[in-house]
mmCIF file of C-alpha atoms in Angstrom:
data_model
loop_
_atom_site.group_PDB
_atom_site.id
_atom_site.type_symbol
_atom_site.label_atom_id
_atom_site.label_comp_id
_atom_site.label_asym_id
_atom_site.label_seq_id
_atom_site.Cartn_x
_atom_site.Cartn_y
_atom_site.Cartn_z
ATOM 1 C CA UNK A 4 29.187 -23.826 -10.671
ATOM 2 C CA UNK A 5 28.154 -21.337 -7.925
ATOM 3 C CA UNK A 6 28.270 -21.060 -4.280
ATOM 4 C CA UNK A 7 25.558 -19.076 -2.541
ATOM 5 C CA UNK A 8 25.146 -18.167 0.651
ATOM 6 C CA UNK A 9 21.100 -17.201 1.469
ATOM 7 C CA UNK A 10 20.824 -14.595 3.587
ATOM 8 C CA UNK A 11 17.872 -13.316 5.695
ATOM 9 C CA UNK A 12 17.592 -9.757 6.368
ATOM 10 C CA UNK A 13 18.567 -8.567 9.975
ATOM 11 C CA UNK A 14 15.704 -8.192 12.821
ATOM 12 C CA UNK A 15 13.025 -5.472 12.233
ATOM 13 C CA UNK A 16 10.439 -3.962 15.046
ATOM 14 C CA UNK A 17 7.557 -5.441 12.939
ATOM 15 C CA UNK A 18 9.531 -9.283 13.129
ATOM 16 C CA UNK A 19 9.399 -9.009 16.938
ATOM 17 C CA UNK A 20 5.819 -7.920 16.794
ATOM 18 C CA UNK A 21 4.862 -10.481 14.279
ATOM 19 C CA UNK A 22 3.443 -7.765 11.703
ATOM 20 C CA UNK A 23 3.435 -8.523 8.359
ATOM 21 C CA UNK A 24 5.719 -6.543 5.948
ATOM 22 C CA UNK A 25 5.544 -7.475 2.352
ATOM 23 C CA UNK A 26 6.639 -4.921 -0.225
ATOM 24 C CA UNK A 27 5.628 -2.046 3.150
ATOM 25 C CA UNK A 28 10.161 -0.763 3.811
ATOM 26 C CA UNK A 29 10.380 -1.077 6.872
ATOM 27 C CA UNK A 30 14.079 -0.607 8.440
ATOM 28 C CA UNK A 31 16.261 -2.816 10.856
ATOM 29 C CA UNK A 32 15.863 -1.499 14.510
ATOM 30 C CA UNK A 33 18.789 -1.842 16.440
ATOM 31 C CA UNK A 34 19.403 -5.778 17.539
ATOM 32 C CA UNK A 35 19.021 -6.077 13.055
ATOM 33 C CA UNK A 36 21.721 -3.612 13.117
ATOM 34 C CA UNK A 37 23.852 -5.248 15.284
ATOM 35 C CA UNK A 38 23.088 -8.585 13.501
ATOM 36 C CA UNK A 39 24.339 -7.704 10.508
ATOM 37 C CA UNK A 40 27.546 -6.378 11.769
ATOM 38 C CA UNK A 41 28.302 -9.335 13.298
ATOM 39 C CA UNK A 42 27.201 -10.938 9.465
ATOM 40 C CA UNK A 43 29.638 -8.814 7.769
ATOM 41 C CA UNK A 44 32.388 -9.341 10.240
ATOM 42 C CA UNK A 45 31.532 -12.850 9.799
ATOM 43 C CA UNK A 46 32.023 -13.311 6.344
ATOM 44 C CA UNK A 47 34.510 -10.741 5.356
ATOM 45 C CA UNK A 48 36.848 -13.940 4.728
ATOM 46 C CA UNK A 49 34.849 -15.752 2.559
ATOM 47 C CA UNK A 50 35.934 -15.032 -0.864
ATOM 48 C CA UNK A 51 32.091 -13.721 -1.705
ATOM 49 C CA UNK A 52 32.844 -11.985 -5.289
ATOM 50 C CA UNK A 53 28.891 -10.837 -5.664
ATOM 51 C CA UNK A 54 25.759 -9.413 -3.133
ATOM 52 C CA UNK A 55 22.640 -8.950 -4.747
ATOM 53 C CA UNK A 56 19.848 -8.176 -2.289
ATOM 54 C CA UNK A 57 15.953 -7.087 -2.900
ATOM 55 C CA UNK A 58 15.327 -3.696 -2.908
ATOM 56 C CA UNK A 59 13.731 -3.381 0.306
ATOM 57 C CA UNK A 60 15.518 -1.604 2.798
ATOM 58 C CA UNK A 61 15.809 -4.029 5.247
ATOM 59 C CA UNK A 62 17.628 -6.330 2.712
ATOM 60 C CA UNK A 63 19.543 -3.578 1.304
ATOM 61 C CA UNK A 64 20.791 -2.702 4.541
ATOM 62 C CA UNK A 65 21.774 -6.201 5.936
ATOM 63 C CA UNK A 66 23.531 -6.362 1.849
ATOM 64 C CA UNK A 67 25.392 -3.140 2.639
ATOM 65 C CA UNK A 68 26.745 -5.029 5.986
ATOM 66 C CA UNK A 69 28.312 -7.806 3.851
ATOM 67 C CA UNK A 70 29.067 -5.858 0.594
ATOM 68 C CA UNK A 71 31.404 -3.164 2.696
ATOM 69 C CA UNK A 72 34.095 -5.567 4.286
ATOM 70 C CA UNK A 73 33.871 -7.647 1.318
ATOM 71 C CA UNK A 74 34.695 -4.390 -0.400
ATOM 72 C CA UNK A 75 31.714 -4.654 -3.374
ATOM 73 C CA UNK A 76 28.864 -2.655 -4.350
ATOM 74 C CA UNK A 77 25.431 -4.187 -3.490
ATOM 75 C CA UNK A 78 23.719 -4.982 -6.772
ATOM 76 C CA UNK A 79 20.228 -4.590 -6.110
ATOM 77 C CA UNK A 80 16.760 -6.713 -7.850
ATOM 78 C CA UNK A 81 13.070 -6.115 -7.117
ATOM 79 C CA UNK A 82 12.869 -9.657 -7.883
ATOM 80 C CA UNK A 83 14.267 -10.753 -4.556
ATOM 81 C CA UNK A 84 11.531 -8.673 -2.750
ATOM 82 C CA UNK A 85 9.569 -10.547 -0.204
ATOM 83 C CA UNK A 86 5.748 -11.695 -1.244
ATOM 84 C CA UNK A 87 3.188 -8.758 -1.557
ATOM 85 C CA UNK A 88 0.261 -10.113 0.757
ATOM 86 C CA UNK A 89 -2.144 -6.998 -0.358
ATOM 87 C CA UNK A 90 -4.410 -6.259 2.452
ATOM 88 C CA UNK A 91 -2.979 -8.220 5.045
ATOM 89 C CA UNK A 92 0.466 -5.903 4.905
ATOM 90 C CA UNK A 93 0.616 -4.336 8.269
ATOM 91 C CA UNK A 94 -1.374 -6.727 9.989
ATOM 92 C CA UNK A 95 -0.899 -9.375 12.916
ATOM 93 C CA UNK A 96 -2.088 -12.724 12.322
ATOM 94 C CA UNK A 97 -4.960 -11.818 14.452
ATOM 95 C CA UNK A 98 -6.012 -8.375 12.805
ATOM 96 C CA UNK A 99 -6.099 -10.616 9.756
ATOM 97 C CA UNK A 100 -7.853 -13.153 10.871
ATOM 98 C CA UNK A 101 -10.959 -10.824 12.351
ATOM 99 C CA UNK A 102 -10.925 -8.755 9.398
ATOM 100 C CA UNK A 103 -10.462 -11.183 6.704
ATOM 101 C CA UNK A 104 -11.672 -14.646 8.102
ATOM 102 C CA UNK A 105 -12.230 -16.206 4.737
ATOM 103 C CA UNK A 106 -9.024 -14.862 2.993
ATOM 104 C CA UNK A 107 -7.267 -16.166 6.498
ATOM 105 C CA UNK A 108 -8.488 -19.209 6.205
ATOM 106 C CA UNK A 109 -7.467 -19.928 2.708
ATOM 107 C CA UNK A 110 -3.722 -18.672 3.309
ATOM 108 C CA UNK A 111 -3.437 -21.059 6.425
ATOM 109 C CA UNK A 112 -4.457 -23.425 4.026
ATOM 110 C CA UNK A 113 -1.962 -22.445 1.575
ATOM 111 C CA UNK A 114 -3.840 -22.654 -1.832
ATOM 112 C CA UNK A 115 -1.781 -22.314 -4.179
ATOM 113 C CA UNK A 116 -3.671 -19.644 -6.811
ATOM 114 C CA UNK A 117 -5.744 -17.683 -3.638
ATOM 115 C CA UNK A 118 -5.160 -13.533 -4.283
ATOM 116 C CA UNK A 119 -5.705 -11.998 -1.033
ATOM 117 C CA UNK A 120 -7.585 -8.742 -0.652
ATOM 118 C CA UNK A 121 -6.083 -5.662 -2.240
ATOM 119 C CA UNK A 122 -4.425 -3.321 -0.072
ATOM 120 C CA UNK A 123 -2.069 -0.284 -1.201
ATOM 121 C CA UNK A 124 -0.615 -3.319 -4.158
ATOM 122 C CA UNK A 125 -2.502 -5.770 -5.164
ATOM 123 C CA UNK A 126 -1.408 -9.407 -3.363
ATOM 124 C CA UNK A 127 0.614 -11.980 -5.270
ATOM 125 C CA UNK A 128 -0.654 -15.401 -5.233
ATOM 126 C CA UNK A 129 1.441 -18.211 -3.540
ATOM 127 C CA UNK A 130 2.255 -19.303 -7.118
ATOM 128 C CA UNK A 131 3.124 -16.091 -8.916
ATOM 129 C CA UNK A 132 5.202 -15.203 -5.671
ATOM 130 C CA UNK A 133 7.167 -19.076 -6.036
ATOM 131 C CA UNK A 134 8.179 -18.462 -9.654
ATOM 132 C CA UNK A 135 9.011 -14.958 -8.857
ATOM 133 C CA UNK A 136 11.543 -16.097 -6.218
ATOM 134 C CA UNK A 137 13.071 -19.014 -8.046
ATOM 135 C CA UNK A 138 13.002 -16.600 -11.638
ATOM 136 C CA UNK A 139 15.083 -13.885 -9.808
ATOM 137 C CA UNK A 140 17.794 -16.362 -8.307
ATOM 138 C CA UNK A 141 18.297 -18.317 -11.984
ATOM 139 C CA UNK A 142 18.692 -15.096 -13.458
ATOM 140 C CA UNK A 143 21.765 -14.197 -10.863
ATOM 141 C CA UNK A 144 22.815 -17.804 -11.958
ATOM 142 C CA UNK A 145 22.395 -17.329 -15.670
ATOM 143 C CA UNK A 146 25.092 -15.162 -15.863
ATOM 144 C CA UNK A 147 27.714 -17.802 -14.871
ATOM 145 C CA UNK A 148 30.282 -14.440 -13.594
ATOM 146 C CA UNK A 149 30.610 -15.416 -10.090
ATOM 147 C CA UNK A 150 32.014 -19.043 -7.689
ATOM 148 C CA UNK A 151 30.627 -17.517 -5.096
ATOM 149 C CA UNK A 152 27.916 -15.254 -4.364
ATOM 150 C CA UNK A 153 25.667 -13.544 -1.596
ATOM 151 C CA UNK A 154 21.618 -13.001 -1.933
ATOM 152 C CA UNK A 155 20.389 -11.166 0.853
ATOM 153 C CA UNK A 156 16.324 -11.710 0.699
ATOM 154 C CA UNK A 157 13.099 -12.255 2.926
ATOM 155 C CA UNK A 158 11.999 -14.860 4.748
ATOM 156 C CA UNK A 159 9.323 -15.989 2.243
ATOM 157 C CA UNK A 160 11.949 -16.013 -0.818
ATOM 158 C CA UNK A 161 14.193 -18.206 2.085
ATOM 159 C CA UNK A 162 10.921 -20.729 1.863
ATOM 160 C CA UNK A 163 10.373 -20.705 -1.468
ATOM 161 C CA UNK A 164 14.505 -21.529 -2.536
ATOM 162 C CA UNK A 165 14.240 -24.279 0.217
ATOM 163 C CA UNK A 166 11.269 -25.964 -1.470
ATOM 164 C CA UNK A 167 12.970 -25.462 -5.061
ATOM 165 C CA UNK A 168 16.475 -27.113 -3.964
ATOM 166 C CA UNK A 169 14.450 -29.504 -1.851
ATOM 167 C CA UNK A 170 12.461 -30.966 -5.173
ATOM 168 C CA UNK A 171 9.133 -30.071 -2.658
ATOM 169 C CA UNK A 172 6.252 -28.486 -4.151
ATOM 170 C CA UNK A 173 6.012 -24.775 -2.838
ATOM 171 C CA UNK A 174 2.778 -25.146 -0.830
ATOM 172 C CA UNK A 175 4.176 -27.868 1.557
ATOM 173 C CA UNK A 176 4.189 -26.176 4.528
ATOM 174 C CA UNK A 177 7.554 -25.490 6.113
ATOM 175 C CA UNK A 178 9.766 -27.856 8.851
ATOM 176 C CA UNK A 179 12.670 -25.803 8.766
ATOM 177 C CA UNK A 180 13.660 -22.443 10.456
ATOM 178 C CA UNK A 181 14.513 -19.210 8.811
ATOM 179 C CA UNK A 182 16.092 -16.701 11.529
ATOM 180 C CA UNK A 183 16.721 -13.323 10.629
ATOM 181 C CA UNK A 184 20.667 -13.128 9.620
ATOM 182 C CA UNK A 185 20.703 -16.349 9.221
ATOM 183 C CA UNK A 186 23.666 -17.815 6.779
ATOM 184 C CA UNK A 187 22.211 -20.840 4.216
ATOM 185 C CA UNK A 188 24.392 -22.612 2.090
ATOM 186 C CA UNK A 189 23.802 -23.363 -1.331
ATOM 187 C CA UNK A 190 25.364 -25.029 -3.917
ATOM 188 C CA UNK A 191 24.596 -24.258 -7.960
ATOM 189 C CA UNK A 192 25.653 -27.115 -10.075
ATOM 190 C CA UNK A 193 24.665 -25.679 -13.154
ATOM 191 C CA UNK A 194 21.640 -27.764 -13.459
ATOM 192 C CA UNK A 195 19.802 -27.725 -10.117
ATOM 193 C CA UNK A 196 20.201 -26.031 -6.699
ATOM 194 C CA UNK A 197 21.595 -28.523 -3.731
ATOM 195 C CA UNK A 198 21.783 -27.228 0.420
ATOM 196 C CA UNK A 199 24.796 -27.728 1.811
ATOM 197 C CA UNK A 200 23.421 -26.091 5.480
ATOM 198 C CA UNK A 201 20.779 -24.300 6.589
ATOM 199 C CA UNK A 202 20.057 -22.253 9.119
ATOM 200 C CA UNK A 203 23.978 -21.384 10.267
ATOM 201 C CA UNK A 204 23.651 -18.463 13.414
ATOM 202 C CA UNK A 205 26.705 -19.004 15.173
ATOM 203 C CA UNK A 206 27.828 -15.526 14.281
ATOM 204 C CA UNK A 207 24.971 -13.937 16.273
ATOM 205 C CA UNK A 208 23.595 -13.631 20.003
ATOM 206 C CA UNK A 209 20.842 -15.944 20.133
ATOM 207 C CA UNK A 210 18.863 -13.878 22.433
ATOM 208 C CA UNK A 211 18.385 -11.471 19.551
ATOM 209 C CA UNK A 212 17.181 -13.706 16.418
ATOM 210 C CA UNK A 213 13.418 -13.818 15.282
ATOM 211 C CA UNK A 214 11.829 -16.680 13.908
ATOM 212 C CA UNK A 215 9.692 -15.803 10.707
ATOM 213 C CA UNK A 216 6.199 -15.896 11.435
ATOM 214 C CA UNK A 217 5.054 -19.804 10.734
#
């Protein structure tokens, strides 16, 4: 049995200008860095004995944050990366939405097996990126080393582990918020995935959080 605490990488210039990021590694700016101080500092008490955190330098950083007062080494999996959206990577919602109305339309729609255009990568589809998500979180499980662990992700992989321990099929679309630094509680049984909270930003200044782009 496994705690896990779900962590959202810190703010980012492109969160406050509601820019999609994708696999594109962008870093925090400077409210993300003082957000995950104020994570570390937060949880240095905890009795966390793991981080693992994508690869993506916003998640690595917010990791390194935690992993330091906790005195650990970040251990690091592309798997935890948030979804690759292709084309639409750099983009607003409205530079997608003029460029791409059709491929807009049918990710506002959330169909399940749509491939947005290709960009730099070629997009995952909503599926593909689900299994991905839920794949790279049972294989941290599988290993059955730790009681309690950190995962320091994206806001999409946030989504997708809320729908999983939920029981609710990935393209419902989402009633709950994901804030950057955010602390979620998580419970492995060694069957199935339970929340114990969600959304926990005590340890931060509200003025500075970011709600993921709905």
């Amino acid at each position: 049995m496994t705690d896990i605490l779900l962590i959202r990488h810190g703010e980012t210039d492109w969160n406050v200008d509601k820019r999609l990021q994708g696999h594109i590694d962008i870093p925090l700016n400077e409210a993300g860095q003082r957000q995950v101080r104020a994570l570390g500092e937060a949880l240095a008490g905890e009795g966390i004995e793991a981080v693992f955190a994508s690869d993506l330098q916003r998640a690595h950083a917010t990791a390194q944050a935690v992993a330091e007062l906790a005195g650990l080494a970040v251990q690091t999996d592309a798997g935890l990366r948030e979804r690759c959206y292709g084309a639409f990577e750099g983009l607003r919602h409205v530079d997608i939405q003029a460029r791409y109305p059709e491929a807009y339309r049918v990710w506002k729609a959330r169909e399940p097996d749509a491939r947005y255009p290709a960009g730099e990568r070629i997009a995952e589809t909503m599926r593909e990126f689900y299994e991905r998500s839920v794949r790279a979180v049972e294989r941290i499980l599988a290993a059955g080393k730790y009681r309690k662990i950190a995962i320091v992700t994206h806001g999409g992989v946030l989504e997708c582990l809320h729908h999983w321990a939920s029981d609710n099929h990935f393209t419902q679309p989402r009633s709950f918020d994901i804030f950057n630094a955010s602390v979620n509680r998580l419970h492995w049984d060694g069957r199935r995935v339970h929340i114990r909270s969600w959304g926990e930003i005590g340890h931060l200044d509200r003025e500075t959080l970011d709600e993921v782009d709905r």
